[in-house]
Structure formats: C-alpha cells, structure tokens
Tab-separated table of C-alpha atoms and ligand atoms in Angstrom:
chain	number	residue	atom	x	y	z
M	1	MET	CA	74.310	-15.651	237.307
M	2	PRO	CA	77.466	-13.526	237.397
M	3	VAL	CA	76.655	-10.037	238.597
M	4	PRO	CA	79.312	-7.507	237.538
M	5	LEU	CA	80.498	-5.067	240.218
M	6	LEU	CA	79.929	-2.266	237.751
M	7	ASP	CA	77.972	-2.418	234.463
M	8	VAL	CA	78.253	1.004	232.761
M	9	ASN	CA	76.512	-0.368	229.694
M	10	ALA	CA	73.264	-0.913	231.614
M	11	GLN	CA	72.899	2.787	232.139
M	12	ASN	CA	74.556	3.961	228.933
M	13	HIS	CA	73.123	1.769	226.219
M	14	PRO	CA	69.510	2.983	226.666
M	15	LEU	CA	70.769	6.530	226.119
M	16	GLU	CA	72.877	5.663	223.028
M	17	ALA	CA	71.013	7.983	220.645
M	18	GLU	CA	71.289	10.982	222.961
M	19	PHE	CA	74.986	10.301	223.590
M	20	THR	CA	75.766	9.749	219.923
M	21	GLU	CA	74.228	13.104	219.083
M	22	ALA	CA	76.359	14.777	221.700
M	23	PHE	CA	79.506	12.992	220.525
M	24	LEU	CA	78.818	14.124	217.009
M	25	ARG	CA	78.299	17.692	218.142
M	26	VAL	CA	81.736	17.718	219.827
M	27	PHE	CA	83.396	15.863	216.902
M	28	ARG	CA	82.039	18.368	214.412
M	29	SER	CA	82.946	21.385	216.485
M	30	GLY	CA	86.609	20.344	216.606
M	31	GLN	CA	86.709	21.771	220.126
M	32	PHE	CA	88.131	18.899	222.228
M	33	ILE	CA	89.635	20.908	225.075
M	34	MET	CA	87.468	23.293	227.165
M	35	GLY	CA	85.030	25.132	224.838
M	36	GLN	CA	81.328	25.678	225.092
M	37	GLU	CA	80.391	22.084	226.020
M	38	VAL	CA	82.651	22.287	229.112
M	39	THR	CA	81.301	25.747	229.951
M	40	ALA	CA	77.752	24.422	229.750
M	41	LEU	CA	78.697	21.569	232.126
M	42	GLU	CA	80.405	24.003	234.538
M	43	THR	CA	77.324	26.233	234.530
M	44	ALA	CA	74.979	23.271	235.170
M	45	LEU	CA	77.216	21.949	238.002
M	46	ALA	CA	77.491	25.389	239.587
M	47	GLU	CA	73.665	25.542	239.580
M	48	LEU	CA	73.279	22.019	240.942
M	49	THR	CA	75.750	22.605	243.805
M	50	GLY	CA	74.604	26.198	244.495
M	51	SER	CA	78.126	27.432	243.871
M	52	ARG	CA	79.419	30.730	242.499
M	53	HIS	CA	82.181	29.068	240.493
M	54	CYS	CA	82.796	25.706	238.871
M	55	LEU	CA	85.892	24.620	236.922
M	56	GLY	CA	86.008	21.478	234.832
M	57	VAL	CA	89.255	19.494	235.092
M	58	SER	CA	90.570	16.177	233.813
M	59	SER	CA	89.801	14.091	236.922
M	60	GLY	CA	88.696	14.129	240.523
M	61	THR	CA	92.360	13.725	241.486
M	62	ASP	CA	93.316	16.857	239.513
M	63	ALA	CA	90.479	18.694	241.204
M	64	ILE	CA	91.971	17.977	244.615
M	65	LEU	CA	95.431	18.861	243.464
M	66	LEU	CA	94.341	22.120	241.917
M	67	ALA	CA	92.430	23.084	245.100
M	68	LEU	CA	95.540	22.436	247.227
M	69	MET	CA	97.699	24.426	244.748
M	70	ALA	CA	95.271	27.358	244.729
M	71	LEU	CA	95.396	27.391	248.504
M	72	ASP	CA	99.217	27.515	248.363
M	73	ILE	CA	99.659	24.296	250.305
M	74	GLY	CA	103.122	22.731	249.988
M	75	LEU	CA	106.353	21.783	251.709
M	76	GLY	CA	106.249	22.049	255.455
M	77	ASP	CA	102.448	22.070	255.652
M	78	GLU	CA	100.283	19.362	257.142
M	79	VAL	CA	96.870	18.436	255.817
M	80	LEU	CA	94.352	16.342	257.770
M	81	VAL	CA	92.870	13.487	255.657
M	82	PRO	CA	90.700	10.542	256.584
M	83	THR	CA	92.211	7.044	256.741
M	84	PHE	CA	89.166	5.624	254.947
M	85	THR	CA	89.009	7.061	251.398
M	86	PHE	CA	90.381	6.493	247.922
M	87	PHE	CA	94.177	6.902	247.549
M	88	ALA	CA	93.895	10.240	245.752
M	89	THR	CA	92.820	12.194	248.822
M	90	ALA	CA	96.206	11.716	250.545
M	91	GLY	CA	98.195	11.191	247.338
M	92	CYS	CA	97.430	14.735	246.163
M	93	VAL	CA	98.630	16.203	249.497
M	94	SER	CA	101.959	14.364	249.022
M	95	ARG	CA	102.248	15.605	245.438
M	96	THR	CA	102.237	19.218	246.650
M	97	GLY	CA	105.114	18.437	249.012
M	98	ALA	CA	102.857	18.723	252.072
M	99	THR	CA	102.375	15.893	254.580
M	100	PRO	CA	99.069	14.020	254.819
M	101	VAL	CA	98.179	13.440	258.491
M	102	PHE	CA	95.664	10.619	258.885
M	103	VAL	CA	92.547	11.002	260.938
M	104	ASP	CA	90.479	7.973	262.067
M	105	ALA	CA	87.117	7.170	260.567
M	106	CYS	CA	83.946	7.488	262.653
M	107	PRO	CA	82.754	3.876	263.331
M	108	VAL	CA	79.145	4.787	262.690
M	109	CYS	CA	79.241	6.940	259.516
M	110	PHE	CA	82.725	5.907	258.165
M	111	ASN	CA	83.558	9.544	257.505
M	112	LEU	CA	86.279	11.601	259.229
M	113	ASP	CA	86.146	11.583	263.062
M	114	VAL	CA	86.281	15.271	264.076
M	115	GLU	CA	87.572	14.608	267.575
M	116	ASP	CA	90.468	12.620	266.168
M	117	ALA	CA	91.096	15.478	263.760
M	118	ARG	CA	91.369	17.850	266.660
M	119	ALA	CA	93.846	15.511	268.369
M	120	LYS	CA	96.032	15.520	265.236
M	121	LEU	CA	96.363	19.332	264.936
M	122	THR	CA	99.842	20.866	265.075
M	123	SER	CA	101.197	24.316	264.347
M	124	ARG	CA	101.831	23.108	260.764
M	125	THR	CA	98.239	22.031	260.060
M	126	LYS	CA	96.959	24.160	257.104
M	127	ALA	CA	93.939	22.306	255.847
M	128	ILE	CA	91.486	19.518	256.303
M	129	ILE	CA	89.922	17.344	253.642
M	130	PRO	CA	86.659	15.740	254.706
M	131	VAL	CA	85.517	13.079	252.243
M	132	HIS	CA	81.827	12.480	251.636
M	133	LEU	CA	81.958	8.702	251.182
M	134	PHE	CA	79.333	6.668	249.312
M	135	GLY	CA	77.056	9.687	248.851
M	136	GLN	CA	76.927	10.276	252.559
M	137	SER	CA	77.944	13.705	253.777
M	138	ALA	CA	80.684	14.116	256.412
M	139	ASP	CA	79.478	16.008	259.489
M	140	MET	CA	80.389	19.419	258.196
M	141	ASN	CA	79.306	21.736	261.024
M	142	PRO	CA	81.818	20.445	263.577
M	143	ILE	CA	84.463	20.219	260.850
M	144	LEU	CA	83.863	23.839	259.728
M	145	ALA	CA	83.891	24.940	263.437
M	146	LEU	CA	87.247	23.185	263.959
M	147	ALA	CA	88.610	24.845	260.812
M	148	GLY	CA	87.320	28.250	261.886
M	149	GLU	CA	88.898	27.922	265.362
M	150	HIS	CA	92.289	27.036	263.923
M	151	GLY	CA	92.378	28.947	260.630
M	152	LEU	CA	92.313	25.783	258.513
M	153	ARG	CA	91.311	25.645	254.862
M	154	VAL	CA	88.600	23.102	253.975
M	155	ILE	CA	88.543	21.046	250.761
M	156	GLU	CA	85.563	18.804	250.520
M	157	ASP	CA	86.338	15.660	248.567
M	158	ALA	CA	82.895	15.013	247.126
M	159	ALA	CA	84.140	12.626	244.405
M	160	GLN	CA	81.528	10.147	245.460
M	161	SER	CA	78.749	12.590	246.429
M	162	LEU	CA	77.655	14.865	243.596
M	163	GLY	CA	73.984	15.585	244.343
M	164	ALA	CA	74.205	14.747	248.041
M	165	SER	CA	73.645	17.369	250.664
M	166	TYR	CA	74.396	18.287	254.274
M	167	ARG	CA	71.467	19.929	256.070
M	168	ASP	CA	70.014	21.101	252.760
M	169	ARG	CA	73.328	22.441	251.490
M	170	PRO	CA	74.963	20.608	248.584
M	171	CYS	CA	78.075	18.527	249.462
M	172	GLY	CA	81.094	20.394	248.093
M	173	SER	CA	79.635	23.871	248.494
M	174	LEU	CA	80.470	24.419	252.165
M	175	GLY	CA	84.245	24.527	252.190
M	176	ASP	CA	86.895	26.670	250.389
M	177	PHE	CA	86.708	24.140	247.527
M	178	GLY	CA	84.584	21.110	246.754
M	179	THR	CA	85.882	18.482	244.343
M	180	TYR	CA	83.985	15.991	242.149
M	181	SER	CA	84.975	13.011	240.012
M	182	PHE	CA	83.238	11.762	236.867
M	183	PHE	CA	85.169	8.487	236.717
M	184	PRO	CA	82.841	6.023	234.981
M	185	SER	CA	81.808	4.299	238.162
M	186	LYS	CA	80.802	7.564	239.938
M	187	ASN	CA	77.311	9.062	240.503
M	188	LEU	CA	77.725	10.968	237.277
M	189	GLY	CA	80.041	8.780	235.253
M	190	GLY	CA	81.866	10.118	232.203
M	191	PHE	CA	83.241	8.396	229.128
M	192	GLY	CA	86.800	8.410	230.458
M	193	ASP	CA	88.304	10.563	233.174
M	194	ALA	CA	86.898	13.894	234.202
M	195	GLY	CA	86.357	16.030	237.285
M	196	ALA	CA	85.373	19.444	238.568
M	197	LEU	CA	85.839	21.721	241.501
M	198	VAL	CA	83.529	24.392	242.938
M	199	CYS	CA	84.389	27.453	244.885
M	200	GLN	CA	82.459	30.340	246.466
M	201	ASP	CA	85.272	32.868	246.592
M	202	ASP	CA	85.946	34.947	243.480
M	203	ALA	CA	89.742	35.405	244.097
M	204	LEU	CA	90.376	31.797	244.944
M	205	ALA	CA	88.384	30.620	241.924
M	206	GLU	CA	90.368	33.005	239.676
M	207	ARG	CA	93.629	31.650	241.098
M	208	ALA	CA	92.467	28.109	240.441
M	209	ARG	CA	91.422	29.101	236.935
M	210	ILE	CA	94.881	30.408	236.140
M	211	LEU	CA	96.652	27.414	237.669
M	212	ARG	CA	94.366	25.097	235.648
M	213	ASN	CA	95.892	26.635	232.475
M	214	HIS	CA	99.578	26.343	233.331
M	215	GLY	CA	99.566	29.721	235.052
M	216	SER	CA	98.540	31.670	231.975
M	217	GLN	CA	95.916	34.391	231.789
M	218	PRO	CA	95.215	35.186	229.023
M	219	LYS	CA	96.704	32.391	226.964
G	301	PLP	C1	86.943	9.788	247.513
G	301	PLP	C2	87.594	9.954	246.181
G	301	PLP	N1	88.454	10.926	245.972
G	301	PLP	C3	89.090	11.129	244.838
G	301	PLP	C4	88.876	10.260	243.779
G	301	PLP	C5	89.681	10.508	242.479
G	301	PLP	O1	88.849	10.731	241.350
G	301	PLP	P1	89.405	10.312	239.917
G	301	PLP	O2	89.383	8.858	239.772
G	301	PLP	O3	88.429	10.995	238.999
G	301	PLP	O4	90.757	10.923	239.761
G	301	PLP	C6	88.034	9.236	243.923
G	301	PLP	C7	87.768	8.292	242.767
G	301	PLP	O5	87.768	7.142	242.864
G	301	PLP	C8	87.353	8.999	245.178
G	301	PLP	O6	86.515	8.006	245.351
C-alpha cells in the first residue's frame, strides 16, 4: 500500500464543516489581508507561546527575514546558523546582505552544537539562529549564555516546533525573536503559506510591525 509522505487531507477532511464556515466568514468579510481573523490568530499564538507580541506574516521565511531586518542585521555582519536545517534559515541571512556562518550539528540531538558556535565567533558575529528541528528544542541555556557573553542577538527558528518547549518555556519565546511556519506540512499547517514571529520586547516588536508594512505607520 503506498503511504504518502504527507497527507494533508487526512487531517483536514474530517474538519471540513468547521473550515468551510471559517472560509465563508473571511469571504463575506472581504478582509483578505490582516484584519480581525489575523489579529485573533496573533492573540492566540501570543498566548500559546507566552509572548508579549505576535505578528502574523506570509511565511516562516518572511518571519526570519523580518526578525533579521528588525535587528538591523546586514552587510558586513555574520550570523551563526546550523548546517542541518531548511534552506530558509541561511537564505534569509544572505538576503539581508549578511554572511551566514555554518555551525555543526550536535550528533545526538541534531540541533546546533554550541561549542562549535563558540569556535566560529568573530568580531563580526551579530546574531545566532538556533533551529528547533522536528519539534525538539535546541539546548537554549548554553546558547543564551554564549549570546549574553558576546552581545549576540538570538532568533529562534521554531518553524517546526510550535507547541514545543524548553524546560517549560515555549520554543520561540526565549530569544529576541521566535519564528514559526504554517506551511501545510508543519505542526499547524495552513491552507497555503503563512508564518508568524513572536517577541518579548515592545520596541523591537514595534519596529518589526512597521517593517512588516513597508515601513509605514500609520498607513
Ligand atoms: C527550520 C525551518 N525554517 C524555516 C522554514 C521556512 O518556512 P516557510 O516554508 O513557511 O517559509 C521551514 C519550512 O520548511 C523550516 O523547516
């Protein structure tokens, strides 16, 4: 019997009536960008992740890119990223003009090896992006300690780990930003592309909010 790698219908079809009602609500509202449905999702995600702020964006990739932009990372900067992750983690760093510097994976947990991260530090290192792969948290305490010692910003790529936690704290809520993906194959799969980022700092969140909307505030 062929077993598909991913069968979104298996989880979606039983919920067809509920989804259809939601689709109709959005269709009838005419509000297809942002609006109260997105605000409701942001509020629920902020609560789920114990975060002060949550911003909905169009993909997990955009969430990483927006976090990097809000942290002013760009040309001349280096950002530590794991070798073992989806392309977007390093790709977003390159898109800002900064250089992704690859850090080996821990052979036991597959997440970023903190000692190798330490070995890759230079005077240009501005940030580190631990990735919580397969719903399994990266070892955040040593990563946060390293970041604290060297003044690095931390973006947690939690694209695969919404709902997971590290020592009772939700993945994504420990760094400067946490980013999530709702690509259909993810823990919380959307109907198309979608993502979100969370942040605990009011000023950083506000900066991200403005950048999300082409730099305008108000419109
Ligand atoms: C670790 C990781 N980071 C980022 C992304 C990018 O998310 P999206 O596909 O929503 O842009 C993914 C998605 O595959 C991912 O697995």
